Amino acid sequence: MNKKIKTALVCGAGGFIGSHLVKRLKKEGYWVRGSDLKYPVFSKTHADDFIIGDLTDSKIVEKVVDQNFTEIYQLAADMGGAGFVFTGENDADLMTNSCLINLNILNRLKKYPPNKIFYSSSACMYPERNQLDPNNPVCSEDSAYPAAPDSEYGWEKLFSERLYLAYLRNYKIEARIARYHNIFGPEGTWFGGREKSPAALCRKVVEAQNNSSIEVWGDGKQTRSFLFIDECIEGTRRLMQSNFKEAINIGSEEMIAINDLASMVIKISGKNLKIKNIDGPTGVRGRNSDNTLIKKQLSWAPNCKLEDGIKKTYQWITEQHQMLQKSHKKAA
Ligand code: NAD
């Protein structure tokens, strides 16, 4: 391999954000190795090399991290939307698996340190007490402590943030940490129980007969902000190029109530549908990215309109749904 070529390892390259990131790194001229339990589901990987394996197994991590990569992006995690994270049914597995992945990788970097490693934390690590008012959630980076996330997923993210910072201090591993806020877009999971609300709502609207209704979990007044995948990747690359060494929000500040998001999707579809609010796992009452720090540190912040991203996602899920229908018909 030409020594001058920049090399990147993307852990979680079979997942939603990882597969988009691989495409971006390839466009930028990197040689890319991906690793995951699976290949991307919705398109072929663009990685030069792909190792299928379980990163909770240190022997697999030895194979995957066998050189000093220029950059490593650690996105692999056992995760999903509210239906996966907030029911409590997956807590032990998701904490064990995600911790083991991070421990194995960082431990291996003592032998093969990269120039930089990126870790994808989550807004789920913010304390519940600051997210009780749906209209005024506080998610500035300095509000993280005293810690009190509302899910074990959030606690694991917080622990792992600290783990990366400890390796930075003690082993000079140059870590960059993003707290992602609800990333969505084409090629994200859209059925099966791990999908997030934008994809779930798009799917429900696509599947609904005209003049019927769709179900929305909770009272629908809970608020969130959603970041389109292209801006997530842009923010990730900018953070990696920066010298900022603390955890930072990568999210949108365009907060919306879930019922209003559902209405947005319905409007895009052109269908006449009612919203039926039902009991379901919802997480905190309000959450929004605070982009003060990213604007200061990276002189950049996402500014894509939510509706533009939802239109693209709705279109993609419509196509996926049609393809699935066709293949079911063929199989019948
Ligand atoms: P994803 O589930 O699509 O991708 C994660 C990938 O990790 C999956 O492909 C999965 O197969 C892989 N993985 C899980 N366990 C593994 C194991 N033991 N060995 C190897 N691979 C394993 O999720 P995503 O949306 O692409 O998220 C990527 C990262 O960003 C995750 O760490 C997630 O916690 C974080 N994050 C995502 C969001 C979001 O809204 N999508 C928000 C906050 C944080």
Coordinates of C-alpha atoms and ligand atoms in Angstrom, one line a residue:
M1 CA 0.0 0.0 0.0
N2 CA 1.2 3.5 -0.8
K3 CA 2.4 5.0 2.5
K4 CA 1.2 8.5 1.6
I5 CA -2.4 7.4 1.4
K6 CA -4.5 8.2 4.4
T7 CA -6.1 5.2 6.0
A8 CA -9.3 5.0 8.0
L9 CA -10.9 2.2 10.0
V10 CA -14.7 2.5 10.5
C11 CA -16.1 0.3 13.2
G12 CA -19.9 -0.1 12.7
A13 CA -19.4 0.4 8.9
G14 CA -22.4 -1.9 8.3
G15 CA -24.7 0.5 10.1
F16 CA -26.5 3.7 9.1
I17 CA -24.0 6.4 10.0
G18 CA -21.0 4.2 9.4
S19 CA -21.9 3.3 5.8
H20 CA -22.5 6.9 4.9
L21 CA -19.2 7.8 6.6
V22 CA -17.3 5.2 4.5
K23 CA -18.7 6.8 1.3
R24 CA -17.5 10.2 2.4
L25 CA -14.0 9.0 3.4
K26 CA -13.7 7.3 0.0
K27 CA -14.7 10.5 -1.8
E28 CA -11.9 12.3 0.2
G29 CA -9.4 9.7 -1.0
Y30 CA -8.9 7.5 2.1
W31 CA -8.2 3.8 2.0
V32 CA -10.9 2.5 4.2
R33 CA -11.4 -0.7 6.2
G34 CA -14.9 -1.3 7.5
S35 CA -15.8 -3.7 10.3
D36 CA -19.2 -4.8 11.6
L37 CA -21.3 -7.8 12.4
K38 CA -22.9 -7.3 9.0
Y39 CA -22.5 -5.6 5.7
P40 CA -24.7 -2.5 5.1
V41 CA -28.3 -3.6 4.5
F42 CA -29.4 -1.0 1.9
S43 CA -26.4 -0.6 -0.4
K44 CA -23.1 -2.1 -1.1
T45 CA -20.2 -1.0 1.1
H46 CA -17.7 1.4 -0.5
A47 CA -15.0 0.2 1.8
D48 CA -11.8 -1.2 0.3
D49 CA -11.7 -3.9 2.8
F50 CA -14.4 -5.2 5.2
I51 CA -14.0 -7.5 8.2
I52 CA -17.1 -9.2 9.4
G53 CA -16.7 -9.9 13.1
D54 CA -17.9 -9.3 16.6
L55 CA -15.9 -6.5 18.1
T56 CA -16.9 -7.6 21.7
D57 CA -14.3 -10.4 21.0
S58 CA -10.8 -9.1 21.6
K59 CA -9.3 -11.6 19.1
I60 CA -11.4 -10.1 16.3
V61 CA -10.3 -6.6 17.4
E62 CA -6.7 -7.8 17.0
K63 CA -7.4 -8.7 13.4
V64 CA -9.3 -5.5 12.7
V65 CA -6.7 -3.1 14.3
D66 CA -3.5 -4.6 12.9
Q67 CA -1.8 -1.3 11.9
N68 CA -1.5 2.4 12.8
F69 CA -4.5 3.8 10.9
T70 CA -4.5 7.5 10.2
E71 CA -8.0 7.7 11.7
I72 CA -10.4 5.4 13.4
Y73 CA -14.1 6.0 13.7
Q74 CA -15.7 4.0 16.5
L75 CA -19.5 3.9 15.7
A76 CA -20.2 0.2 16.6
A77 CA -22.8 0.0 19.3
D78 CA -25.7 -2.2 20.3
M79 CA -28.5 0.4 19.9
G80 CA -31.8 1.3 18.5
G81 CA -34.7 3.7 18.9
A82 CA -37.0 4.2 21.8
G83 CA -38.6 0.8 21.3
F84 CA -35.2 -0.8 21.9
V85 CA -33.6 1.6 24.4
F86 CA -36.4 2.6 26.8
T87 CA -38.2 -0.6 27.4
G88 CA -35.5 -1.9 29.8
E89 CA -35.5 -5.3 28.1
N90 CA -32.2 -4.9 26.4
D91 CA -30.2 -3.0 29.1
A92 CA -27.7 -5.7 30.2
D93 CA -26.8 -6.7 26.7
L94 CA -26.5 -3.2 25.3
M95 CA -24.3 -2.0 28.2
T96 CA -22.1 -5.1 28.1
N97 CA -21.7 -5.2 24.3
S98 CA -21.0 -1.5 23.8
C99 CA -18.6 -1.3 26.7
L100 CA -16.7 -4.3 25.5
I101 CA -16.3 -2.9 22.0
N102 CA -14.9 0.3 23.3
L103 CA -12.7 -1.4 25.9
N104 CA -11.3 -3.8 23.3
I105 CA -10.6 -1.2 20.7
L106 CA -8.9 1.3 23.1
N107 CA -6.8 -1.4 24.7
R108 CA -5.6 -2.4 21.3
L109 CA -4.6 1.2 20.5
K110 CA -1.8 0.9 23.1
K111 CA -0.1 -1.2 20.4
Y112 CA -1.3 0.6 17.3
P113 CA -2.2 4.2 18.1
P114 CA -3.9 6.1 15.2
N115 CA -3.4 9.8 14.6
K116 CA -6.9 10.3 15.9
I117 CA -9.9 8.3 17.0
F118 CA -13.5 9.4 16.8
Y119 CA -16.1 8.2 19.3
S120 CA -19.9 8.6 18.7
S121 CA -21.6 9.4 22.0
S122 CA -25.2 10.4 22.2
A123 CA -27.5 13.2 23.6
C124 CA -29.0 10.4 25.6
M125 CA -26.2 11.0 28.2
Y126 CA -27.7 14.3 29.3
P127 CA -29.4 14.4 32.7
E128 CA -33.1 13.7 32.7
R129 CA -33.8 16.6 35.1
N130 CA -32.9 19.2 32.4
Q131 CA -35.2 17.6 29.9
L132 CA -38.5 17.6 31.8
D133 CA -40.0 20.7 30.1
P134 CA -40.7 20.0 26.5
N135 CA -40.4 23.6 25.5
N136 CA -37.1 24.4 27.3
P137 CA -34.7 21.4 27.4
V138 CA -31.1 22.2 28.4
C139 CA -28.5 20.2 26.5
S140 CA -25.4 22.4 26.6
E141 CA -22.3 20.4 26.9
D142 CA -21.5 21.8 30.4
S143 CA -24.9 20.6 31.7
A144 CA -23.8 16.9 31.6
Y145 CA -22.9 16.7 35.3
P146 CA -24.0 15.7 37.9
A147 CA -24.9 12.9 35.6
A148 CA -28.4 11.4 35.5
P149 CA -29.2 10.0 32.1
D150 CA -32.7 8.4 31.8
S151 CA -31.5 5.2 30.1
E152 CA -28.7 2.6 30.5
Y153 CA -27.8 3.4 26.9
G154 CA -27.1 7.0 28.1
W155 CA -25.0 5.8 31.1
E156 CA -22.9 3.6 28.8
K157 CA -22.3 6.5 26.5
L158 CA -21.2 8.6 29.4
F159 CA -18.9 5.9 30.7
S160 CA -17.3 5.5 27.3
E161 CA -16.8 9.2 26.8
R162 CA -14.8 9.2 30.0
L163 CA -12.9 6.1 28.9
Y164 CA -11.8 7.9 25.7
L165 CA -10.8 11.0 27.7
A166 CA -8.8 8.8 30.1
Y167 CA -6.9 7.2 27.1
L168 CA -6.3 10.7 25.8
R169 CA -4.8 11.7 29.2
N170 CA -2.9 8.5 30.0
Y171 CA -1.9 7.1 26.6
K172 CA -2.0 10.2 24.4
I173 CA -4.7 8.6 22.2
E174 CA -6.1 11.7 20.3
A175 CA -9.8 11.2 20.8
R176 CA -12.6 13.3 19.4
I177 CA -16.0 12.8 20.9
A178 CA -19.4 13.8 19.4
R179 CA -22.7 13.7 21.1
Y180 CA -25.0 13.0 18.2
H181 CA -28.7 14.1 18.5
N182 CA -31.2 11.9 16.6
I183 CA -29.6 11.3 13.2
F184 CA -32.0 10.4 10.3
G185 CA -32.0 9.9 6.6
P186 CA -32.0 7.4 3.7
E187 CA -30.5 4.0 4.4
G188 CA -31.4 4.2 8.1
T189 CA -33.3 1.3 9.8
W190 CA -37.0 1.8 9.0
F191 CA -38.6 -1.3 10.4
G192 CA -38.0 -4.2 12.8
G193 CA -38.0 -2.4 16.2
R194 CA -34.7 -0.5 16.2
E195 CA -35.9 2.4 13.9
K196 CA -36.0 6.0 15.2
S197 CA -39.1 8.2 15.2
P198 CA -38.6 10.0 11.8
A199 CA -38.2 6.6 10.0
A200 CA -41.0 5.0 12.0
L201 CA -43.4 7.8 11.2
C202 CA -42.5 7.8 7.5
R203 CA -43.1 4.0 7.4
K204 CA -46.5 4.3 9.2
V205 CA -47.6 7.0 6.8
V206 CA -46.4 5.1 3.8
E207 CA -48.3 2.0 5.0
A208 CA -51.5 3.9 6.0
Q209 CA -54.6 3.8 3.8
N210 CA -55.9 7.3 2.9
N211 CA -58.6 8.6 5.4
S212 CA -57.3 6.4 8.2
S213 CA -55.0 7.2 11.1
I214 CA -51.4 6.5 12.3
E215 CA -50.3 5.7 15.9
V216 CA -47.8 7.9 17.7
W217 CA -46.3 6.9 21.0
G218 CA -47.0 9.1 24.0
D219 CA -49.1 12.3 24.0
G220 CA -47.1 13.6 21.1
K221 CA -46.1 16.8 22.9
Q222 CA -42.6 15.4 23.7
T223 CA -40.0 17.4 21.7
R224 CA -36.8 16.5 19.8
S225 CA -34.5 17.8 17.1
F226 CA -33.4 15.7 14.2
L227 CA -30.2 16.0 12.2
F228 CA -30.0 14.9 8.5
I229 CA -27.3 12.3 7.8
D230 CA -25.3 14.6 5.4
E231 CA -24.8 17.2 8.1
C232 CA -23.9 14.6 10.7
I233 CA -21.1 13.3 8.4
E234 CA -20.0 16.9 7.7
G235 CA -19.8 17.7 11.4
T236 CA -18.0 14.5 12.2
R237 CA -15.3 15.2 9.6
R238 CA -15.0 18.8 10.8
L239 CA -14.6 17.6 14.4
M240 CA -11.9 15.1 13.4
Q241 CA -10.0 17.9 11.6
S242 CA -10.2 20.1 14.7
N243 CA -8.1 20.3 17.9
F244 CA -11.1 20.3 20.1
K245 CA -10.7 17.5 22.7
E246 CA -13.9 17.5 24.7
A247 CA -17.3 16.1 24.0
I248 CA -19.4 18.3 21.7
N249 CA -23.0 18.3 20.4
I250 CA -23.6 17.4 16.7
G251 CA -27.3 18.0 16.3
S252 CA -29.9 20.4 14.9
E253 CA -31.5 23.2 16.9
E254 CA -34.8 22.9 15.0
M255 CA -36.9 21.4 17.8
I256 CA -40.3 19.9 17.0
A257 CA -43.0 18.1 19.0
I258 CA -43.5 14.5 17.8
N259 CA -47.1 15.1 16.8
D260 CA -45.9 18.1 14.6
L261 CA -43.3 15.8 13.1
A262 CA -46.1 13.3 12.3
S263 CA -48.1 16.1 10.7
M264 CA -45.1 17.2 8.6
V265 CA -44.8 13.6 7.3
I266 CA -48.5 13.4 6.6
K267 CA -48.4 16.7 4.7
I268 CA -45.5 15.5 2.6
S269 CA -47.4 12.3 1.7
G270 CA -50.5 14.2 0.5
K271 CA -52.7 11.7 2.4
N272 CA -55.5 12.6 4.7
L273 CA -54.5 10.9 8.0
K274 CA -55.4 11.5 11.7
I275 CA -52.9 11.0 14.5
K276 CA -53.9 8.6 17.3
N277 CA -51.7 9.0 20.4
I278 CA -51.1 5.7 22.2
D279 CA -49.1 4.5 25.2
G280 CA -45.5 3.7 24.3
P281 CA -41.9 4.3 25.3
T282 CA -41.0 8.0 24.8
G283 CA -37.8 8.9 26.7
V284 CA -37.4 12.4 28.1
R285 CA -40.1 15.1 27.6
G286 CA -37.9 17.5 25.6
R287 CA -34.5 17.4 23.9
N288 CA -32.8 19.9 21.6
S289 CA -29.2 20.4 20.5
D290 CA -27.4 23.4 21.9
N291 CA -25.0 24.5 19.2
T292 CA -23.2 27.4 21.0
L293 CA -20.0 25.4 21.5
I294 CA -19.8 23.9 18.1
K295 CA -20.2 27.3 16.5
K296 CA -17.4 28.7 18.7
Q297 CA -15.0 25.7 18.3
L298 CA -15.6 24.6 14.7
S299 CA -17.0 27.9 13.2
W300 CA -19.8 25.7 11.8
A301 CA -23.2 24.3 12.7
P302 CA -25.8 22.3 10.9
N303 CA -28.5 24.5 9.1
C304 CA -30.4 22.1 6.9
K305 CA -34.2 22.5 7.3
L306 CA -35.9 19.5 8.9
E307 CA -38.6 19.4 6.3
D308 CA -36.0 19.0 3.5
G309 CA -34.4 16.0 5.1
I310 CA -37.8 14.4 6.0
K311 CA -38.9 14.8 2.3
K312 CA -35.8 12.8 1.1
T313 CA -36.3 10.2 3.8
Y314 CA -40.0 9.8 3.1
Q315 CA -39.2 9.3 -0.6
W316 CA -36.6 6.7 0.2
I317 CA -38.9 4.8 2.6
T318 CA -41.6 4.9 -0.1
E319 CA -39.3 3.2 -2.6
Q320 CA -38.1 0.7 0.0
H321 CA -41.7 -0.2 0.8
Q322 CA -42.5 -0.7 -2.8
M323 CA -39.5 -2.9 -3.3
L324 CA -40.5 -5.0 -0.3
Q325 CA -44.1 -5.4 -1.6
K326 CA -42.9 -6.5 -5.0
S327 CA -40.5 -9.1 -3.5
H328 CA -43.4 -10.4 -1.2
K329 CA -45.6 -10.8 -4.3
K330 CA -42.9 -12.7 -6.2
A331 CA -42.4 -15.0 -3.2
A332 CA -46.1 -15.7 -2.9
Ligands
NAD1 P1 -26.5 1.4 13.6 O1 -27.2 0.5 14.6 O2 -27.1 1.5 12.3 O3 -25.0 1.1 13.5 C1 -24.3 0.5 14.6 C2 -23.6 -0.7 14.0 O4 -22.8 -1.3 15.0 C3 -24.5 -1.8 13.4 O5 -24.3 -2.0 12.0 C4 -24.2 -3.0 14.2 O6 -24.2 -4.2 13.5 C5 -22.8 -2.7 14.7 N1 -22.5 -3.5 15.9 C6 -23.2 -3.7 17.0 N2 -22.6 -4.6 17.8 C7 -21.5 -4.9 17.2 C8 -20.4 -5.9 17.5 N3 -20.5 -6.5 18.7 N4 -19.4 -6.0 16.7 C9 -19.4 -5.3 15.5 N5 -20.3 -4.5 15.1 C10 -21.4 -4.3 15.9 O7 -26.5 2.9 14.4 P2 -26.2 4.3 13.8 O8 -27.4 5.1 13.8 O9 -25.4 4.2 12.6 O10 -25.2 4.8 15.0 C11 -23.8 4.8 15.0 C12 -23.3 5.3 16.3 O11 -23.8 6.6 16.6 C13 -23.7 4.4 17.5 O12 -22.6 4.3 18.4 C14 -24.8 5.2 18.1 O13 -24.9 4.9 19.5 C15 -24.4 6.6 17.9 N6 -25.6 7.5 17.9 C16 -26.5 7.4 16.9 C17 -27.6 8.3 16.9 C18 -28.6 8.2 15.8 O14 -29.6 9.0 15.9 N7 -28.5 7.4 14.8 C19 -27.7 9.2 17.9 C20 -26.7 9.2 18.9 C21 -25.7 8.4 18.9

